[in-house]
Coordinates of C-alpha atoms and ligand atoms in Angstrom, one line a residue:
M1 CA 4.4 21.4 -12.5
F2 CA 5.3 18.3 -14.0
I3 CA 8.8 17.3 -14.3
H4 CA 8.5 16.3 -18.0
Q5 CA 7.2 18.1 -21.0
Q6 CA 6.4 15.4 -23.2
S7 CA 4.4 12.2 -23.3
L8 CA 6.3 8.8 -22.3
R9 CA 6.5 5.2 -23.2
H10 CA 4.2 2.7 -21.5
L11 CA 7.3 0.5 -20.5
L12 CA 5.3 -2.6 -19.1
R13 CA 4.1 -4.9 -21.6
P14 CA 0.2 -6.8 -21.0
E15 CA 2.7 -10.2 -19.8
H16 CA 3.6 -7.8 -17.0
Y17 CA -0.3 -7.6 -15.9
C18 CA -1.1 -11.1 -16.3
S19 CA 2.1 -13.7 -16.1
E20 CA 2.4 -16.1 -13.5
Q21 CA 6.2 -16.3 -14.2
H22 CA 6.1 -12.3 -13.9
F23 CA 4.1 -12.3 -10.7
Q24 CA 6.4 -14.7 -9.2
L25 CA 9.6 -12.5 -9.7
E26 CA 7.6 -9.4 -8.3
L27 CA 6.8 -11.7 -5.0
E28 CA 10.3 -12.5 -4.5
K29 CA 12.1 -9.3 -5.6
L30 CA 9.5 -6.6 -4.9
F31 CA 7.4 -7.7 -2.2
R32 CA 9.0 -10.1 0.3
P33 CA 12.0 -7.9 0.9
A34 CA 9.9 -4.8 1.6
W35 CA 8.4 -3.5 4.6
Q36 CA 4.4 -4.0 4.6
F37 CA 1.8 -1.8 6.3
V38 CA -0.2 -4.3 8.1
A39 CA -2.7 -3.0 10.7
A40 CA -2.9 0.2 13.3
Q41 CA -1.9 -0.3 16.7
S42 CA -5.3 1.2 17.8
E43 CA -6.9 -2.2 16.3
L44 CA -5.4 -3.7 18.9
P45 CA -6.0 -1.9 21.6
K46 CA -5.7 -4.7 24.8
D47 CA -3.2 -7.1 26.0
G48 CA -3.7 -10.1 24.3
D49 CA -5.5 -8.8 21.2
F50 CA -4.5 -10.0 17.8
L51 CA -5.2 -10.2 14.0
T52 CA -4.1 -12.6 11.3
L53 CA -3.4 -12.1 7.3
D54 CA -1.5 -13.6 4.9
L55 CA 1.2 -12.1 3.5
F56 CA 2.4 -13.2 0.2
G57 CA 1.8 -16.9 1.1
R58 CA 3.0 -16.7 5.0
P59 CA 0.4 -16.5 7.4
I60 CA 0.7 -13.8 10.1
L61 CA -0.6 -13.4 13.5
I62 CA 0.2 -9.6 14.8
R63 CA -0.3 -9.5 19.0
N64 CA -0.3 -6.9 21.6
S65 CA 1.7 -8.8 24.4
G66 CA 1.4 -6.0 27.1
G67 CA 1.8 -3.1 24.8
K68 CA 4.4 -4.4 22.3
F69 CA 3.4 -5.4 19.0
L70 CA 4.8 -8.7 18.0
A71 CA 4.9 -10.5 14.8
Y72 CA 4.6 -14.5 14.3
E73 CA 4.2 -16.8 11.4
N74 CA 0.8 -18.5 12.4
I75 CA 1.7 -21.8 12.3
C76 CA 2.3 -23.9 15.4
S77 CA 5.7 -26.0 15.8
H78 CA 4.0 -29.1 16.7
R79 CA 2.3 -30.5 14.0
H80 CA 1.9 -27.1 12.1
C81 CA -1.6 -26.1 12.4
L82 CA -2.7 -22.4 12.3
L83 CA -2.4 -21.2 15.6
T84 CA -5.7 -19.7 14.7
D85 CA -8.1 -19.2 12.2
D86 CA -10.0 -16.1 13.4
S87 CA -9.1 -12.7 11.9
Y88 CA -9.2 -10.9 15.0
G89 CA -9.5 -11.8 18.5
N90 CA -8.3 -11.7 22.1
Q91 CA -6.1 -14.3 23.9
R92 CA -4.9 -14.3 27.1
K93 CA -2.0 -16.6 26.0
L94 CA -0.7 -17.1 22.6
R95 CA -2.3 -20.6 22.3
C96 CA -2.6 -22.9 19.5
Q97 CA -6.2 -24.1 18.6
Y98 CA -5.4 -27.9 18.3
H99 CA -3.5 -29.3 21.0
G100 CA -3.3 -26.6 22.9
W101 CA 0.7 -25.7 22.9
E102 CA 1.2 -22.3 24.2
Y103 CA 4.0 -19.8 23.4
D104 CA 5.5 -16.8 25.5
D105 CA 6.2 -13.4 23.8
E106 CA 9.7 -14.6 22.2
G107 CA 7.9 -17.3 20.8
C108 CA 9.1 -20.1 22.9
T109 CA 7.0 -22.8 24.2
A110 CA 5.7 -21.7 27.6
K111 CA 3.1 -24.8 28.5
I112 CA 2.9 -28.4 26.6
P113 CA 0.4 -30.7 27.9
E114 CA 1.6 -33.9 28.7
A115 CA 5.1 -32.5 28.1
K116 CA 7.0 -35.8 29.0
C117 CA 5.7 -37.4 26.0
F118 CA 8.3 -34.9 24.0
R119 CA 11.4 -36.0 25.3
P120 CA 14.4 -35.5 24.4
W121 CA 13.1 -32.1 24.2
D122 CA 14.0 -30.3 20.9
R123 CA 14.5 -26.8 21.9
D124 CA 15.7 -25.5 18.6
N125 CA 12.9 -26.4 16.6
S126 CA 10.0 -25.6 18.9
R127 CA 10.3 -22.0 18.6
L128 CA 7.7 -19.8 16.5
N129 CA 9.1 -17.9 13.4
M130 CA 8.9 -14.4 14.1
F131 CA 9.0 -11.2 11.7
R132 CA 10.4 -8.1 12.3
M133 CA 8.0 -5.4 13.3
E134 CA 8.4 -1.7 13.4
S135 CA 5.7 1.2 13.6
C136 CA 5.4 4.9 12.4
G137 CA 2.8 6.8 14.7
D138 CA 0.0 4.4 14.6
L139 CA 1.0 2.3 11.5
L140 CA 2.1 -1.0 11.9
F141 CA 4.5 -2.5 9.4
V142 CA 6.1 -6.2 9.0
S143 CA 9.0 -7.6 6.9
L144 CA 9.5 -10.8 6.1
N145 CA 12.9 -9.4 5.5
P146 CA 15.4 -10.1 8.5
D147 CA 18.0 -7.7 6.7
A148 CA 15.2 -4.8 6.0
I149 CA 16.6 -1.5 6.3
P150 CA 15.0 0.2 9.4
L151 CA 11.6 1.3 8.4
R152 CA 12.5 5.0 9.2
D153 CA 15.1 4.8 6.6
W154 CA 12.3 3.4 4.2
L155 CA 9.9 5.9 4.7
S156 CA 12.4 8.9 4.3
P157 CA 11.9 11.2 3.5
F158 CA 8.0 11.1 4.7
Y159 CA 8.7 9.5 8.1
E160 CA 8.2 12.4 10.1
E161 CA 5.1 13.5 8.0
T162 CA 3.4 10.3 8.1
A163 CA 4.1 9.9 12.1
A164 CA 2.2 13.2 12.5
A165 CA -0.7 12.1 9.9
F166 CA -1.3 8.8 11.6
S167 CA -1.0 9.7 15.5
S168 CA -3.3 10.2 18.0
P169 CA -4.5 11.9 20.0
T170 CA -5.0 14.6 17.1
W171 CA -5.9 11.8 14.4
R172 CA -7.8 8.7 15.3
M173 CA -8.1 5.4 13.4
A174 CA -12.0 5.3 12.4
F175 CA -12.5 2.7 9.4
V176 CA -10.8 -0.5 7.9
W177 CA -11.7 -1.2 4.5
E178 CA -10.6 -4.5 2.7
Y179 CA -11.7 -5.6 -0.5
D180 CA -10.4 -7.6 -3.7
C181 CA -10.6 -6.9 -7.1
E182 CA -10.3 -8.9 -10.3
S183 CA -6.9 -7.1 -11.4
N184 CA -3.2 -7.5 -11.0
W185 CA -2.4 -5.2 -8.4
K186 CA -0.5 -2.5 -10.7
V187 CA -3.8 -1.4 -12.1
P188 CA -5.1 0.5 -9.1
A189 CA -1.9 1.4 -8.0
E190 CA -1.3 3.3 -11.3
N191 CA -5.0 4.8 -10.9
T192 CA -3.9 6.4 -7.8
L193 CA -0.6 7.8 -9.2
E194 CA -2.3 10.1 -11.7
S195 CA -5.1 12.8 -11.8
Y196 CA -5.8 12.3 -15.3
H197 CA -8.9 10.5 -14.8
V198 CA -10.4 12.4 -12.2
T199 CA -12.6 14.6 -14.5
S200 CA -13.9 11.6 -16.2
L201 CA -14.3 9.1 -13.4
H202 CA -15.3 11.8 -10.7
R203 CA -17.0 14.5 -12.4
K204 CA -19.3 14.7 -9.6
F205 CA -16.8 16.0 -7.1
F206 CA -13.8 17.5 -9.2
G207 CA -15.9 19.0 -11.9
D208 CA -14.6 19.2 -15.7
V209 CA -11.4 21.1 -15.2
L210 CA -8.1 19.3 -14.5
P211 CA -6.1 20.4 -11.7
S212 CA -3.8 23.2 -13.0
E213 CA -0.3 22.2 -13.6
Q214 CA 0.9 25.1 -11.6
N215 CA -1.1 23.2 -8.7
V216 CA 0.6 20.4 -8.6
Q217 CA 4.0 19.2 -7.6
H218 CA 5.2 15.9 -8.3
L219 CA 8.3 14.2 -6.6
L220 CA 9.9 11.3 -8.7
D221 CA 12.9 9.3 -7.2
Q222 CA 13.9 5.8 -7.3
R223 CA 12.2 4.6 -4.2
Y224 CA 8.9 6.5 -4.3
T225 CA 7.2 9.2 -5.8
G226 CA 4.8 12.0 -4.2
L227 CA 2.3 14.2 -5.0
T228 CA 1.6 17.7 -3.5
F229 CA -1.8 19.3 -4.3
N230 CA -2.7 22.7 -3.2
A231 CA -6.5 22.4 -2.2
T232 CA -8.6 24.9 -4.1
S233 CA -11.9 23.7 -4.4
G234 CA -14.8 24.5 -2.4
I235 CA -15.0 21.0 -0.7
E236 CA -11.2 21.4 0.5
Q237 CA -11.5 24.9 1.4
L238 CA -14.3 23.4 3.8
Q239 CA -12.1 20.9 4.9
T240 CA -9.3 23.8 6.2
R241 CA -12.0 25.4 8.1
L242 CA -13.2 22.2 9.8
N243 CA -9.3 21.4 10.7
R244 CA -9.1 24.8 11.8
W245 CA -12.2 24.9 14.0
L246 CA -10.5 22.0 15.7
G247 CA -7.5 23.3 17.0
S248 CA -5.3 22.2 14.2
E249 CA -3.0 23.8 11.7
P250 CA -4.5 23.0 8.2
T251 CA -2.2 22.6 5.3
S252 CA -4.6 23.3 2.6
K253 CA -3.0 20.5 0.6
Y254 CA -3.8 16.7 -0.4
L255 CA -0.5 14.9 0.0
H256 CA -0.4 11.8 -1.8
R257 CA 2.9 9.2 -1.3
H258 CA 3.8 6.4 -2.8
I259 CA 6.8 3.9 -1.3
Y260 CA 7.5 1.1 -3.6
P261 CA 6.4 -1.2 -4.2
N262 CA 2.9 -1.0 -2.7
T263 CA 2.5 1.5 0.0
M264 CA 0.2 4.7 -0.4
L265 CA -0.2 7.1 2.4
V266 CA -2.8 10.1 1.9
S267 CA -3.3 12.9 3.9
T268 CA -5.8 16.0 3.7
D269 CA -7.0 18.6 6.4
T270 CA -9.7 16.1 7.5
I271 CA -9.0 12.4 6.5
N272 CA -5.7 10.3 6.1
Y273 CA -5.6 6.8 4.9
A274 CA -2.9 4.1 4.5
L275 CA -3.3 1.8 1.8
M276 CA -1.6 -1.3 0.7
Y277 CA -2.0 -3.7 -2.3
M278 CA -1.7 -7.0 -1.6
P279 CA -1.3 -9.1 -4.6
T280 CA -3.0 -12.6 -4.3
S281 CA -2.3 -14.2 -7.8
P282 CA -1.3 -12.4 -11.0
T283 CA -4.6 -10.9 -11.7
T284 CA -6.2 -10.6 -8.5
V285 CA -5.4 -8.0 -5.6
R286 CA -6.5 -7.4 -2.0
I287 CA -6.8 -3.7 -1.3
R288 CA -6.2 -3.0 2.8
M289 CA -7.0 0.5 4.1
R290 CA -6.9 1.9 7.2
F291 CA -8.7 5.4 7.7
F292 CA -7.9 8.3 9.9
A293 CA -10.2 11.2 10.9
I294 CA -9.1 14.3 12.3
R295 CA -9.8 14.7 16.3
G296 CA -8.0 17.9 16.4
T297 CA -6.7 19.5 19.9
R298 CA -10.1 20.9 21.2
R299 CA -12.3 18.7 23.5
G300 CA -15.9 19.1 24.3
P301 CA -19.6 18.2 22.8
F302 CA -19.0 20.9 20.0
A303 CA -15.3 19.9 19.0
S304 CA -17.0 16.3 18.9
L305 CA -19.8 17.1 17.0
I306 CA -17.6 19.3 14.6
S307 CA -15.0 16.1 14.5
W308 CA -18.0 13.8 13.7
L309 CA -19.2 15.7 10.7
A310 CA -16.2 16.3 9.3
W311 CA -15.4 12.5 9.5
R312 CA -18.6 11.4 8.0
F313 CA -18.3 14.2 5.3
A314 CA -14.8 13.1 4.4
K315 CA -15.6 9.6 4.7
S316 CA -18.4 9.4 2.2
K317 CA -16.9 11.8 -0.4
T318 CA -13.6 9.2 -0.2
L319 CA -15.6 5.9 -0.4
Q320 CA -17.6 7.1 -3.4
V321 CA -14.3 8.3 -5.2
H322 CA -12.8 4.7 -4.4
N323 CA -15.8 2.9 -5.4
E324 CA -15.7 4.6 -8.8
D325 CA -12.2 3.9 -9.4
R326 CA -12.9 0.2 -8.5
A327 CA -15.6 0.0 -11.1
V328 CA -12.9 0.5 -13.6
Y329 CA -10.1 -2.0 -12.6
A330 CA -11.9 -5.1 -13.9
S331 CA -12.2 -3.6 -17.2
Q332 CA -8.7 -2.2 -17.6
Q333 CA -7.3 -5.7 -16.8
K334 CA -9.7 -7.2 -19.4
G335 CA -8.0 -4.9 -22.2
L336 CA -4.6 -5.1 -20.7
E337 CA -4.6 -8.5 -21.3
R338 CA -5.6 -8.4 -24.9
S339 CA -3.8 -5.4 -26.1
R340 CA -1.6 -5.0 -29.1
H341 CA -1.1 -1.2 -28.7
P342 CA 2.1 -0.3 -27.0
G343 CA 0.3 2.3 -25.0
V344 CA 1.4 6.0 -24.1
I345 CA 1.5 7.6 -20.4
G346 CA 1.0 11.6 -20.7
S347 CA 3.1 13.9 -18.6
R348 CA 0.2 14.6 -16.3
E349 CA 0.8 10.7 -15.3
E350 CA 4.5 10.6 -14.9
R351 CA 4.6 9.1 -12.0
I352 CA 3.3 6.0 -13.6
Y353 CA 6.1 6.3 -16.0
I354 CA 8.6 6.3 -13.1
F355 CA 6.8 3.4 -11.2
Q356 CA 6.8 1.0 -14.3
K357 CA 10.6 2.2 -14.9
Y358 CA 11.4 0.8 -11.2
I359 CA 9.6 -2.4 -11.7
L360 CA 11.9 -3.2 -14.8
E361 CA 14.8 -2.1 -13.3
S362 CA 14.2 -4.0 -10.0
L363 CA 13.4 -6.9 -11.6
G364 CA 16.5 -7.0 -14.2
L365 CA 14.2 -6.6 -17.0
P366 CA 15.3 -4.5 -20.3
L367 CA 13.5 -1.3 -21.0
P368 CA 11.7 -1.6 -24.3
P369 CA 14.0 0.2 -27.0
D370 CA 13.1 3.8 -27.7
P371 CA 11.4 4.0 -30.9
A372 CA 13.4 7.5 -31.4
T373 CA 16.5 5.6 -30.9
A374 CA 15.5 2.6 -32.7
A375 CA 14.8 4.4 -36.0
A376 CA 18.1 6.2 -35.7
K377 CA 19.8 3.0 -35.8
I378 CA 18.2 1.8 -39.1
T379 CA 20.6 2.3 -41.7
I380 CA 18.9 3.7 -44.8
P381 CA 20.8 2.3 -47.8
E382 CA 22.5 4.5 -50.5
P383 CA 20.3 5.0 -53.6
L384 CA 21.8 3.3 -56.5
S385 CA 23.8 5.7 -58.4
T386 CA 22.8 6.8 -62.3
E387 CA 26.0 5.2 -63.6
V388 CA 25.4 1.9 -62.3
L389 CA 21.9 1.7 -63.5
Q390 CA 22.9 2.3 -66.8
Ligands
FES401 S1 -0.5 -28.7 16.3 FE1 -0.5 -27.0 17.6 S2 -0.6 -28.0 19.4 FE2 -0.6 -29.4 18.1
FE2_402 FE1 -9.6 8.2 -8.8

């Protein structure tokens, strides 16, 4: 059931989707203080494996150091070179590509060629900057904020559910997908918060009947929203059967969690994925996704075959749906930048309304006046009496 029973105001205005000033405010107040999902541990299985990424202008290097996952700023303390330009790699030692300075796990210099040239040694300024890193199941999160609340609290009330949905051996990380879109980050984020578009954009998979309201449960909170949908279609029932064949406990549910500002966690009986919207400018976004495939608890060639079939099927369906969504983002962005309409949000889209409210409130911006309240404030002059007229 939906929580709201009437249409809702579109709280964000066009400039919130394209202005540089608003974008900078979002980076400062929403993104940099938050936890950011950056990768899965299973992407870095060996000692010395690393990956790099840009986190809102900060170059980051994530490294497996003997089974410990650590996050460094990818900038050398010697003369500021990026330690590495590679997106993925393996290095026995954490070593700068330029003059070969080496660092230990704590980011302290371990070996400096011709070290005597650097006397007296400035120990305090020779250490790599490091960031907080915590995990939930196989998922790794980094925060640029040293005072961020623990990841467990930040993911609450979905921490246990997420740890179970993104953990081996029942689930395995199967696919990394990243792509750039010509739209503000909130355009794809809002797309995934509503089921209203599925019969229009995804008719092939979802047919032309919207999921019934009785079948949809929305959770609305100041830090997150959630959707639980009972899987009833033929495709979803097949997913449930595949899950059971693999020795797991099917839920027959589609769970969608949005932890503000930009983390989405989706789980079904055969495919789960974590998705992060990384704004790269006011009007562009990089979408990072990590897909997990069901392995179940049964082992052997037959179970492997079923698991592989379940994955192939779920992957092709999910990617097609995402590509259909992706095709509309640039068009919505163009319209948003030129629109003179106030816009409107239906009760089926109420998660978007709560998300927009969170954006404005977190940035300390006023909510637009409610037209009903504004109308009530207009004082209508009394009609002139006939006596005066005479
Ligand atoms: S800049 Fe890194 S070793 Fe010189
Ligand atoms: Fe969609």
